Short mmCIF file of C-alpha atoms and ligand atoms in Angstrom, two decimals:
data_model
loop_
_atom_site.label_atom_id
_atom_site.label_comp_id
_atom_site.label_asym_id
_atom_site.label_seq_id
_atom_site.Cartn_x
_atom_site.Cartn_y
_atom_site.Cartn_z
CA UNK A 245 44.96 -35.95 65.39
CA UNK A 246 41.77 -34.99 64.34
CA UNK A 247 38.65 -34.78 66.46
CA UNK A 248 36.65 -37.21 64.15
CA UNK A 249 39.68 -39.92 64.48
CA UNK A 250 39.89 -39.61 68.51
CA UNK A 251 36.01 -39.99 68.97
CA UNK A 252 36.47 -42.84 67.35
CA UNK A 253 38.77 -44.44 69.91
CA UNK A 254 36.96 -43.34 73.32
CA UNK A 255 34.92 -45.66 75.69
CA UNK A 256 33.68 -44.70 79.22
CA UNK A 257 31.17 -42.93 81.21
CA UNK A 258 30.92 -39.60 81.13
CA UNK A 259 31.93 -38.31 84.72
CA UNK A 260 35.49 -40.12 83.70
CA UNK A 261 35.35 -38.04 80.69
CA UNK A 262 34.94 -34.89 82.49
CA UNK A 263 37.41 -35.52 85.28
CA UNK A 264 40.08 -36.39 82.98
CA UNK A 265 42.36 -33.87 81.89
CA UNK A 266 44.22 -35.00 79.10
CA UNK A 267 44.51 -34.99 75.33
CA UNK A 268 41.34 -35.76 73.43
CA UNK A 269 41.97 -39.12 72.54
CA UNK A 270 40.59 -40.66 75.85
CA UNK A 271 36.88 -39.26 75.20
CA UNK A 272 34.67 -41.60 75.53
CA UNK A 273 32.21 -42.80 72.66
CA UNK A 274 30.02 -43.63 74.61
CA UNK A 275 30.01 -39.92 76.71
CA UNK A 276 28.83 -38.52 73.73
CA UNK A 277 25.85 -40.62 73.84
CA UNK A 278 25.05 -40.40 77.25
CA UNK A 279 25.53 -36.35 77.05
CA UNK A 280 22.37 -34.35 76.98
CA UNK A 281 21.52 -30.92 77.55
CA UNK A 282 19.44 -29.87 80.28
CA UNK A 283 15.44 -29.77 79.10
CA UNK A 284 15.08 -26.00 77.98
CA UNK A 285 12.49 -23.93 75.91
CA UNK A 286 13.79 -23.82 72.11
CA UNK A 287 15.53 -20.86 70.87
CA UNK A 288 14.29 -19.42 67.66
CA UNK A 289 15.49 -16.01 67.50
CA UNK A 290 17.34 -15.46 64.27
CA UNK A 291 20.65 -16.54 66.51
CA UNK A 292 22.15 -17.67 68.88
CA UNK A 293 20.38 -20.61 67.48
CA UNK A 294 19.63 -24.41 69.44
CA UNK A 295 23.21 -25.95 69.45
CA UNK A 296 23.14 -30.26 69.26
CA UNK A 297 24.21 -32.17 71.83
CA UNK A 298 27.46 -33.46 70.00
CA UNK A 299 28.59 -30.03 69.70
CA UNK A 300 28.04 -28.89 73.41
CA UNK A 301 29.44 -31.91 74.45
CA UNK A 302 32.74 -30.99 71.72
CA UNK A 303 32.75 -27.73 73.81
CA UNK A 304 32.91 -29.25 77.50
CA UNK A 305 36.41 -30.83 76.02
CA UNK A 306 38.68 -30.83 78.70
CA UNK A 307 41.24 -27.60 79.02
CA UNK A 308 43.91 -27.99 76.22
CA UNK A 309 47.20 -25.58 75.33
CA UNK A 310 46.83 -23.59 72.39
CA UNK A 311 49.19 -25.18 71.33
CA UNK A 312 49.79 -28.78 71.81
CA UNK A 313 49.98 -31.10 69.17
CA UNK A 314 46.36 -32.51 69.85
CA UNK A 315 45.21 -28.97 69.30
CA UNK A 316 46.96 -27.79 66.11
CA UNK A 317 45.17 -29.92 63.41
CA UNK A 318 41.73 -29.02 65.20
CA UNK A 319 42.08 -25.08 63.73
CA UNK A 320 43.61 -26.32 60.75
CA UNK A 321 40.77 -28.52 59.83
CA UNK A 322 38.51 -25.59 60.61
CA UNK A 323 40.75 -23.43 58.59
CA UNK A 324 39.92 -25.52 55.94
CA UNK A 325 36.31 -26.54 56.58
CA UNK A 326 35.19 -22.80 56.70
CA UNK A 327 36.70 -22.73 52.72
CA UNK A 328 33.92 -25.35 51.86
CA UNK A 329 31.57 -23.72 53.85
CA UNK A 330 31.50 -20.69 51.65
CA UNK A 331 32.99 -22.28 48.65
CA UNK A 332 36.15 -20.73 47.94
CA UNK A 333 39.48 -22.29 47.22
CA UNK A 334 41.89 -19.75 48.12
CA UNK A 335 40.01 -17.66 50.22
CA UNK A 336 42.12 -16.93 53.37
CA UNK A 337 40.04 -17.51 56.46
CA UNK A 338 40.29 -15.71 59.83
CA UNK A 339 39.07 -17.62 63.30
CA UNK A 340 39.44 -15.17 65.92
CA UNK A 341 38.05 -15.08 69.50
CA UNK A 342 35.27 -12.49 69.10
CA UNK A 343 31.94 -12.03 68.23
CA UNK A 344 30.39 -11.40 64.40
CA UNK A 345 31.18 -7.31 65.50
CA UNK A 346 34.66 -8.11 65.02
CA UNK A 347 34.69 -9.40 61.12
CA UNK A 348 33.45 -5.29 60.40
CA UNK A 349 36.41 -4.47 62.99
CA UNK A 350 38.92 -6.22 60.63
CA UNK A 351 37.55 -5.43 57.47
CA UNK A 352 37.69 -1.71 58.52
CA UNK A 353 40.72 -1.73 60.10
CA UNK A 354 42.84 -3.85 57.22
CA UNK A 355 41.44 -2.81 54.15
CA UNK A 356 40.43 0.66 54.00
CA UNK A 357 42.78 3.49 55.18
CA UNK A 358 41.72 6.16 56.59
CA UNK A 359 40.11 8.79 53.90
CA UNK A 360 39.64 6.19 51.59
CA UNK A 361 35.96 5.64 50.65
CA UNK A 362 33.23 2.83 51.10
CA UNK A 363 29.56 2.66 50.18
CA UNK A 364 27.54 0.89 52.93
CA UNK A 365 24.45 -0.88 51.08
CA UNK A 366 21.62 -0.64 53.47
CA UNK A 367 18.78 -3.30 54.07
CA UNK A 368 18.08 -2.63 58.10
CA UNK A 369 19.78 -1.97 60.90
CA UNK A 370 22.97 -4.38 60.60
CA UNK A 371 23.97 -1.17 57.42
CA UNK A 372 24.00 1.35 60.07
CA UNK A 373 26.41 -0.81 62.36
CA UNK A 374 29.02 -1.52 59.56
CA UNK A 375 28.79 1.97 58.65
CA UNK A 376 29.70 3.45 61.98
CA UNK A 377 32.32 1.08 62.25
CA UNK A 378 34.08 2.10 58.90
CA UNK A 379 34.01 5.74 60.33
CA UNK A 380 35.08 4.26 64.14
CA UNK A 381 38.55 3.73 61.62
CA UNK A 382 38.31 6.92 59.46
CA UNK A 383 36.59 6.08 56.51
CA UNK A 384 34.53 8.42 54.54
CA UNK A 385 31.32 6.02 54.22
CA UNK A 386 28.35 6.92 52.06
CA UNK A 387 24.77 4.68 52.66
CA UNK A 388 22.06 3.84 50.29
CA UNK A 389 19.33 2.92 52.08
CA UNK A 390 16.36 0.76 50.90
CA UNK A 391 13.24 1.12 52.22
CA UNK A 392 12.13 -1.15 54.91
CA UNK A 393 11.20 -4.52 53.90
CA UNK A 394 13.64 -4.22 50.39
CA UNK A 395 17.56 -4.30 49.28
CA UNK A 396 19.21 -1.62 47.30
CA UNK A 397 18.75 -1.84 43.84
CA UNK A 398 20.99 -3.01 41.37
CA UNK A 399 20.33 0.08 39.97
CA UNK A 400 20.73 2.51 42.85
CA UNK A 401 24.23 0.57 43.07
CA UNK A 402 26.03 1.09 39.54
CA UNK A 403 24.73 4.44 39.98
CA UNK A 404 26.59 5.23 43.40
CA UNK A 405 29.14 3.56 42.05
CA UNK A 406 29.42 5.80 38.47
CA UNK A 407 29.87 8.83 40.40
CA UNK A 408 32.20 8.41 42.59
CA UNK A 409 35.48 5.90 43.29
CA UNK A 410 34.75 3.50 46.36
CA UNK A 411 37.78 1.16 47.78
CA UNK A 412 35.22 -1.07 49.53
CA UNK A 413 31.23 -1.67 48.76
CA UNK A 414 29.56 -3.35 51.90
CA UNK A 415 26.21 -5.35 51.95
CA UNK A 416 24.51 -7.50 54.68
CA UNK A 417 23.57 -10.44 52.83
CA UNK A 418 20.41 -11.09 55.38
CA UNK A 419 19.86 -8.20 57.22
CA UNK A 420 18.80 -10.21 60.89
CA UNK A 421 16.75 -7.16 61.61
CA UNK A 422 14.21 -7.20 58.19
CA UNK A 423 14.68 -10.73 57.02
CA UNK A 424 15.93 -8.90 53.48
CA UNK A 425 17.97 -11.46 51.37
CA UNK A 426 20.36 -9.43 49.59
CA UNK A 427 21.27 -10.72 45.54
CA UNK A 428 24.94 -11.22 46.45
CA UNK A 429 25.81 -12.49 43.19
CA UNK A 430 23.79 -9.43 41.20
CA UNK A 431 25.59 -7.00 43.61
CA UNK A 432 28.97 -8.36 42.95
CA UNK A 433 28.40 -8.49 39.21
CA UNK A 434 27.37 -4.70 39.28
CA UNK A 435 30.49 -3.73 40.76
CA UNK A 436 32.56 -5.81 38.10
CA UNK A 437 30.64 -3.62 35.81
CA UNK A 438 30.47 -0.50 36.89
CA UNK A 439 33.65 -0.37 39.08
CA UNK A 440 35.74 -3.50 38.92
CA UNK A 441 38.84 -2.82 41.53
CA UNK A 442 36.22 -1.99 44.08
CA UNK A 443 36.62 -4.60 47.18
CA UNK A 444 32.82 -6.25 47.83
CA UNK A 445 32.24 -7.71 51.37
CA UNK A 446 29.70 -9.89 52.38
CA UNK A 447 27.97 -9.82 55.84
CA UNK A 448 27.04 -12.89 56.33
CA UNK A 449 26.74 -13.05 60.01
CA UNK A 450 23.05 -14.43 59.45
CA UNK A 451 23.58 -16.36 56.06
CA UNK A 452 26.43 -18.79 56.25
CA UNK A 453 25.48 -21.74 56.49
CA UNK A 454 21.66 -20.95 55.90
CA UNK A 455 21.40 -18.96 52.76
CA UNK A 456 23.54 -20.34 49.61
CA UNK A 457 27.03 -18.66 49.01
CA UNK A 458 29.74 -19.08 46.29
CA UNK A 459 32.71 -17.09 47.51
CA UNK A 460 34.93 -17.82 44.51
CA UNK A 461 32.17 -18.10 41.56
CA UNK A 462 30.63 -14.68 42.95
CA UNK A 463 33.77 -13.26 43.26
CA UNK A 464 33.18 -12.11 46.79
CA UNK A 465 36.27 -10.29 48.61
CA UNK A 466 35.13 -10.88 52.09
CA UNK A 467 32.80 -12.83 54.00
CA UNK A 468 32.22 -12.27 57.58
CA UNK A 469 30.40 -14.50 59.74
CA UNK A 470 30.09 -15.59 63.69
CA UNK A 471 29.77 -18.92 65.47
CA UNK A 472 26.64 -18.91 66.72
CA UNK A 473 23.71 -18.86 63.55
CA UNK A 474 23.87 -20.86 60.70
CA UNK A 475 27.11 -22.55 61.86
CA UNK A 476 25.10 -23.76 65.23
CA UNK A 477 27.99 -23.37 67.73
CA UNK A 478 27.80 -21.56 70.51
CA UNK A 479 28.72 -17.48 70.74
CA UNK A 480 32.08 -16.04 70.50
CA UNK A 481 34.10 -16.75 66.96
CA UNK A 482 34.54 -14.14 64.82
CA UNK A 483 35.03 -16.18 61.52
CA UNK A 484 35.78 -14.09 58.18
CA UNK A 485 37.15 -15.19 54.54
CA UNK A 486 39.19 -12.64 52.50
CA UNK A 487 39.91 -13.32 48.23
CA UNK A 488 43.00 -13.09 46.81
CA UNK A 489 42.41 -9.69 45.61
CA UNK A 490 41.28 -8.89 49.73
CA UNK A 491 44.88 -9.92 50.61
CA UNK A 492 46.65 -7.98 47.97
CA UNK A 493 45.17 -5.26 48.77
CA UNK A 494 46.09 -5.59 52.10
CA UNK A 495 49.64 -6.01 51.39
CA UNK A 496 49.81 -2.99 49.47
CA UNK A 497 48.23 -0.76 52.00
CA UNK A 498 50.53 2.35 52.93
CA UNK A 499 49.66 2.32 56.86
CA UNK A 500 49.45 -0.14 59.02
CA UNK A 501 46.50 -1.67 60.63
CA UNK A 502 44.48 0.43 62.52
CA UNK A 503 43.87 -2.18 65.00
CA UNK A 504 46.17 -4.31 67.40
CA UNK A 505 44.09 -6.92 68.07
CA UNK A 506 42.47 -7.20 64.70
CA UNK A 507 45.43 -7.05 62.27
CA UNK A 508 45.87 -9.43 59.97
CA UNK A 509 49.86 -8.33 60.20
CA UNK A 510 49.46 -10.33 63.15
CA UNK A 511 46.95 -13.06 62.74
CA UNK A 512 47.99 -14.21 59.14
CA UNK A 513 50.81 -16.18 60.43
CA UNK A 514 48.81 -17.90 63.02
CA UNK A 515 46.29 -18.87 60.62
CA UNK A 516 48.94 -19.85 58.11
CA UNK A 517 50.71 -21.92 60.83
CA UNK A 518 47.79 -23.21 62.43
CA UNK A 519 46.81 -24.74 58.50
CA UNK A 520 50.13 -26.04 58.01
CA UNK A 521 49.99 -27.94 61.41
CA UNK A 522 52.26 -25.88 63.46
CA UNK A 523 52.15 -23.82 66.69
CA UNK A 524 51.95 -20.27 66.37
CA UNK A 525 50.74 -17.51 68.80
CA UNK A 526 49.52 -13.96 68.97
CA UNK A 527 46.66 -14.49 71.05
CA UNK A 528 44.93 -16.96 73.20
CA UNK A 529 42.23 -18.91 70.62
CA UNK A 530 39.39 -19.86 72.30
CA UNK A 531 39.67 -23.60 72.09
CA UNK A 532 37.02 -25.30 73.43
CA UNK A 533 35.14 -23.32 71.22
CA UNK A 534 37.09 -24.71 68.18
CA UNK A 535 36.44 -27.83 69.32
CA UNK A 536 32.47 -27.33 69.15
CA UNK A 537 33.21 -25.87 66.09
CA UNK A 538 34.54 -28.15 64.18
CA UNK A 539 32.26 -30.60 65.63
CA UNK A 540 29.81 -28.34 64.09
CA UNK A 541 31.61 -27.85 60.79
CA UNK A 542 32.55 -31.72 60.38
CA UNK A 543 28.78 -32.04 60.02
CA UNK A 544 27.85 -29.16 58.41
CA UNK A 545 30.57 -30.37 54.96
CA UNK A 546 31.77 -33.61 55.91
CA UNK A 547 28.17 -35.97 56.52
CA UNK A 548 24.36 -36.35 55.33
CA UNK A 549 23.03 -33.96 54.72
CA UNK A 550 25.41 -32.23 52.27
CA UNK A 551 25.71 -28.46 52.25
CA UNK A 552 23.48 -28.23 49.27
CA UNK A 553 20.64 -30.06 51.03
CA UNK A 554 21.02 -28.49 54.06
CA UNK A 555 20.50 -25.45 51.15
CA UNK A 556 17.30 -26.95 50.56
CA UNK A 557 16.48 -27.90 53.96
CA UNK A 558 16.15 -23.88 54.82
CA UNK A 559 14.07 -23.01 51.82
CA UNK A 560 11.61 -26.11 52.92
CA UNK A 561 11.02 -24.76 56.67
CA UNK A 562 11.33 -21.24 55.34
CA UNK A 563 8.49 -22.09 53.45
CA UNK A 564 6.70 -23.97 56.16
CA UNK A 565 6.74 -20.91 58.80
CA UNK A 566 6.50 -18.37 55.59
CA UNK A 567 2.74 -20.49 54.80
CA UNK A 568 1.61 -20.83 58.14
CA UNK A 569 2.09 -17.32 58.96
CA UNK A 570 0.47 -15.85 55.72
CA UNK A 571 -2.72 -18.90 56.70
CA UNK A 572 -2.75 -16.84 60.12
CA UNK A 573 -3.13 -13.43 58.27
CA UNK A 574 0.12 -12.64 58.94
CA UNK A 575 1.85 -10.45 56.69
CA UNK A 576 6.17 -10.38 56.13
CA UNK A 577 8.73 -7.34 56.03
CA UNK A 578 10.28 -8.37 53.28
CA UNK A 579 8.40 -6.85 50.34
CA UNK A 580 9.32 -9.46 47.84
CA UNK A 581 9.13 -13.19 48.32
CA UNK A 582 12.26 -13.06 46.29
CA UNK A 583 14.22 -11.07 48.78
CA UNK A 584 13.03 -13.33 51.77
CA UNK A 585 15.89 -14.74 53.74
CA UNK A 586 15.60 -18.44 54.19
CA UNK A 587 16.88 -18.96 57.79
CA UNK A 588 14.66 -16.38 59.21
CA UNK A 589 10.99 -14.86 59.29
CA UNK A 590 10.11 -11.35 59.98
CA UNK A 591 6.12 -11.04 60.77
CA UNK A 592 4.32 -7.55 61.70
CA UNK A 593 1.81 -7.73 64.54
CA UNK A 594 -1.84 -8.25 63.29
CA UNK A 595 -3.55 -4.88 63.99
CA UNK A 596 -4.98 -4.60 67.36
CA UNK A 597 -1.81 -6.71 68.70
CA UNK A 598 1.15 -5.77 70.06
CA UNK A 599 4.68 -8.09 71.75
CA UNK A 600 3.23 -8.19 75.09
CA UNK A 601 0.14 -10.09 73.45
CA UNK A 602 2.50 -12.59 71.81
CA UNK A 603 5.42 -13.25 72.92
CA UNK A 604 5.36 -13.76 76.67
CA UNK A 605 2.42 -16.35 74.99
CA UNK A 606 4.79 -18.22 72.77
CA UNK A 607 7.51 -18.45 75.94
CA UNK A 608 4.90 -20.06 77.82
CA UNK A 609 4.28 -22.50 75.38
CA UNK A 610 8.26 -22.84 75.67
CA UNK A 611 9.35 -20.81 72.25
CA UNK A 612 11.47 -18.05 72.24
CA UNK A 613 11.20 -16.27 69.44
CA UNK A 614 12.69 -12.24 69.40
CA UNK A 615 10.98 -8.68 69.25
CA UNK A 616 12.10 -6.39 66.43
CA UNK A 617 14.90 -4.36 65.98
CA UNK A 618 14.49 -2.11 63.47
CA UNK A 619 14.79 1.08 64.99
CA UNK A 620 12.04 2.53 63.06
CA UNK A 621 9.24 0.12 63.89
CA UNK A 622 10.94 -2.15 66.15
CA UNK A 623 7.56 -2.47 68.56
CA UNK A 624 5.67 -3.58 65.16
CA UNK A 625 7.01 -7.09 64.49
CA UNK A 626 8.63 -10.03 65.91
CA UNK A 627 11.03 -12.38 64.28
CA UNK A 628 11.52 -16.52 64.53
CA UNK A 629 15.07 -18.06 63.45
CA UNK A 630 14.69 -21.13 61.07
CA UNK A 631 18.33 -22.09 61.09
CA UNK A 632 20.74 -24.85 62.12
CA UNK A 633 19.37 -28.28 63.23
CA UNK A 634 15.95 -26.40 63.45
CA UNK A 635 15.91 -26.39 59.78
CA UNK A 636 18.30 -29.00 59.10
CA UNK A 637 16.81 -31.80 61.59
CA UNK A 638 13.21 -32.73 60.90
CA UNK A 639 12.80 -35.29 63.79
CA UNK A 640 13.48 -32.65 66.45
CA UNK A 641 9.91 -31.28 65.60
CA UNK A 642 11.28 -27.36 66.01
CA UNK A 643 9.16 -25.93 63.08
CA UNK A 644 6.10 -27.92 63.75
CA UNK A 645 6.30 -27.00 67.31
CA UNK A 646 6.93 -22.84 66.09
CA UNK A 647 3.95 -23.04 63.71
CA UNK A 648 1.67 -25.18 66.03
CA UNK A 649 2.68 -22.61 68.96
CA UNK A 650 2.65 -19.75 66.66
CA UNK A 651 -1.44 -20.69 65.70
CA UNK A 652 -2.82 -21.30 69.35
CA UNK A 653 -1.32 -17.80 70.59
CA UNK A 654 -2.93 -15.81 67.77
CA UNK A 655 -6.12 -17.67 68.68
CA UNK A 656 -5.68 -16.96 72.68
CA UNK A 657 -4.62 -13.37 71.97
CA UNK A 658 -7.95 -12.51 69.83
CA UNK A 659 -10.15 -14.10 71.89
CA UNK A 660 -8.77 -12.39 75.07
CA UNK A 661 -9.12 -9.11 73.11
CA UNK A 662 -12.91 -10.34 72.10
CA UNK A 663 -13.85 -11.05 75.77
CA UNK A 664 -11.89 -7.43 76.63
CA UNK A 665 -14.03 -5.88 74.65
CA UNK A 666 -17.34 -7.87 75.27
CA UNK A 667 -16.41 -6.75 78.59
CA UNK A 668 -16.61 -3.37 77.48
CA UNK A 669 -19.26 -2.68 75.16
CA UNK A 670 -21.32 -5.58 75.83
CA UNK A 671 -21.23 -9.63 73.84
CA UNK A 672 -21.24 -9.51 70.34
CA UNK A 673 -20.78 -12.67 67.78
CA UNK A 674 -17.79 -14.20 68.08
CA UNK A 675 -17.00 -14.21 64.15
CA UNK A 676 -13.47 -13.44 62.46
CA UNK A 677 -15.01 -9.92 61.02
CA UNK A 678 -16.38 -9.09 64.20
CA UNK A 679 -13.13 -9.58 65.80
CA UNK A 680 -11.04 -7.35 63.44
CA UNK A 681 -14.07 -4.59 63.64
CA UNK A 682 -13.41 -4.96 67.64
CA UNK A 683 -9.37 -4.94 67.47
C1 PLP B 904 23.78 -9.37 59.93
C2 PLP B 904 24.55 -9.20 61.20
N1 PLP B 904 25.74 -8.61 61.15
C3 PLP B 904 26.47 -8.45 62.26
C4 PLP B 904 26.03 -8.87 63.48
C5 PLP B 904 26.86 -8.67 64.70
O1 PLP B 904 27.24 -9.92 65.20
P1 PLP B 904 27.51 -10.14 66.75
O2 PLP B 904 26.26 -9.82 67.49
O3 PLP B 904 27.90 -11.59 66.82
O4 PLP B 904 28.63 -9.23 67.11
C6 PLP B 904 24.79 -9.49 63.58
C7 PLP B 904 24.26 -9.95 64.87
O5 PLP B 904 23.21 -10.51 64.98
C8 PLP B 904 24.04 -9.67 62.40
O6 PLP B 904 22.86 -10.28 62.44
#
């Protein structure tokens, strides 16, 4: 039975809900409405993202066997809904207690052996990660690494790939730590070109869901993705899609695995048994978090707003907090408009400011936004998360309340640095020239 079809059926207050331990079906309709998270200051980093109330609620589910029969069609339909979500057809998808970490883990450990080569595309810090994991499992991994603020060329690409044979090309489709949008359909179609049997895989830990994909029209090998960005659920799902050409290849590798817990040896029949609506184990899933899930997932491809509006959705508060931080003199890391991720916004300090000036400001005006991470100049900028029902849901205020929030603590921040420094050397006129002269 499906989640949608129980919630249907359930009537009763919510402390009934919660003490009873039995199957789904006896949730209460009207729980749901009476469930509300405790008041909290909204989360804008660039994930974990704010999480509705429907899907925390979907989470709090009471304790279910892996594999009962209430369970079973819960992971299939998420089996299935995580196809639409990055438009594939055949694209075999893997939902595996873990966090986003875990998709490079499996990619790694199923389809490259060790010796074999892969070319790491770098656009920030996430490149460095994947690349250390591909040599955690033995690969021989070569990086081309943009400058900050820009992706790899298409270029740079066919020319890596001219010289020398790679089994798998890796690029982070937003990189979370430079808000670089990748060209994911350019990059494919330069490895068609250049070096067709060469495996492409997307990391789209901060795109799903937020940035537009087309597995199948692409022709993407792998997506990998986590639970708790654009797919607003809560931490703790690995989630990753491998092609048809992914899957051969991993049936004709000549090792095994190089992981236990990550093999697809071992989680392919789950999945495949999980789809076709019967029990299977290898390990525990985590299922209350499959029921938020596919709470989450019912409403990201089954109800208004479709998954092309929600597209749209991103670019339009992308564009909101993108204006209102260039009207505030603020200037992005991406160096391109075009290769600005939609779901999040990078922003260097204005000169003369640093994170302690702005962000324990923001917190008290009850955002949390996140410091950088770039290891080069990760004390230069900040970044704010646009994704989820922060982009998606309009009435909730979030991006009006970022960019109103956002304004005031520029304005508090100069004019504490103007009365520091009247302090100083004495008043001068308060005027915006003056202030830059005195920051
Ligand atoms: C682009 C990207 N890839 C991979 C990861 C790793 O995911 P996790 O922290 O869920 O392990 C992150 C985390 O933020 C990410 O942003």
């Amino acid at each position: 039975m499906s989640l949608l079809l129980s919630v249907s059926q359930i009537r009763g207050p919510i402390l009934t809900q919660l003490r009873s331990s039995t199957s789904i079906s006896i949730r209460k309709m009207s729980s749901i409405e009476q469930f509300r998270q405790s008041p909290h200051k909204l989360l804008v980093i660039p994930g974990p993202i704010e999480v509705s109330d429907e899907v925390l609620f979907a989470n709090a589910h009471p304790s279910m066997s892996h594999v009962s029969p209430d369970f079973i069609p819960v992971l299939g339909d998420c089996i299935r809904m995580t196809r639409t979500v990055v438009d594939t057809a055949k694209g075999q998808p893997f939902l595996i207690a873990g966090s986003g970490t875990l998709g490079w883990d499996q990619i790694a450990a199923n389809l490259v052996e060790p010796g074999e080569n892969a070319l790491v595309l770098h656009s920030g810090y996430f490149g460095d990660s994947f690349a250390e994991c591909l040599e955690t499992y033995g690969a021989n991994v070569d990086q081309l690494k943009a400058e900050i603020g820009a992706a790899v060329s298409q270029e740079a690409i066919a020319e890596a790939l001219g010289k020398k044979k790679y089994k798998l090309l890796t690029f982070t489709h937003v990189d979370t730590s430079t808000a670089v949008l990748s060209d994911a359909k350019a990059i494919v179609e330069t490895v068609r070109r250049v070096s067709p049997e060469t495996l492409v895989a997307l990391d789209g830990v901060c795109s799903v869901a937020s940035e537009e994909i087309h597995m199948d029209q692409w022709d993407v090998d792998v997506i990998i993705t986590a639970s708790q960005k654009g797919l607003g659920t809560p931490p703790g799902l690995s989630i990753l899609v491998a092609s048809v050409r992914a899957m051969q290849v991993f049936s004709s590798r000549k090792s095994r695995p190089t992981s236990y817990y990550g093999s697809w040896k071992k989680w392919l029949p789950v999945m495949q048994a999980y789809e076709s609506g019967k029990p299977s184990y290898f390990a525990t899933p985590p299922v209350n978090l499959i029921y938020a899930f596919h709470a989450s997932l019912s409403k990201i491809t089954k109800s208004s707003p479709s998954l092309a509006e929600r597209y749209e959705l991103h670019r339009d508060a992308s564009r909101r907090v993108k204006a209102a931080a260039q009207e505030l003199g603020l200037k992005q890391l991406p160096l391109d408009p075009a290769f600005a991720a939609n779901g999040m916004t990078a922003l260097w300090y204005p000169d003369g400011l640093s994170a302690g000036d702005i962000l324990p400001r923001l917190v008290k005006k009850g955002i949390v936004v996140a410091g950088g991470l770039h290891v080069d100049v990760k004390d230069k900028y900040f970044r704010i998360g646009h994704m989820g029902i922060t982009a998606v849901e309009k009435s909730r205020g979030d991006v009006d309340a970022v960019v109103k929030a956002l304004g005031e603590t520029l304005a508090e921040a100069a004019a504490e640095k103007l009365k520091q420094a009247n302090d100083r050397f004495g008043p001068l006129k308060d005027n915006g020239l003056m202030m830059k002269a005195r920051l």
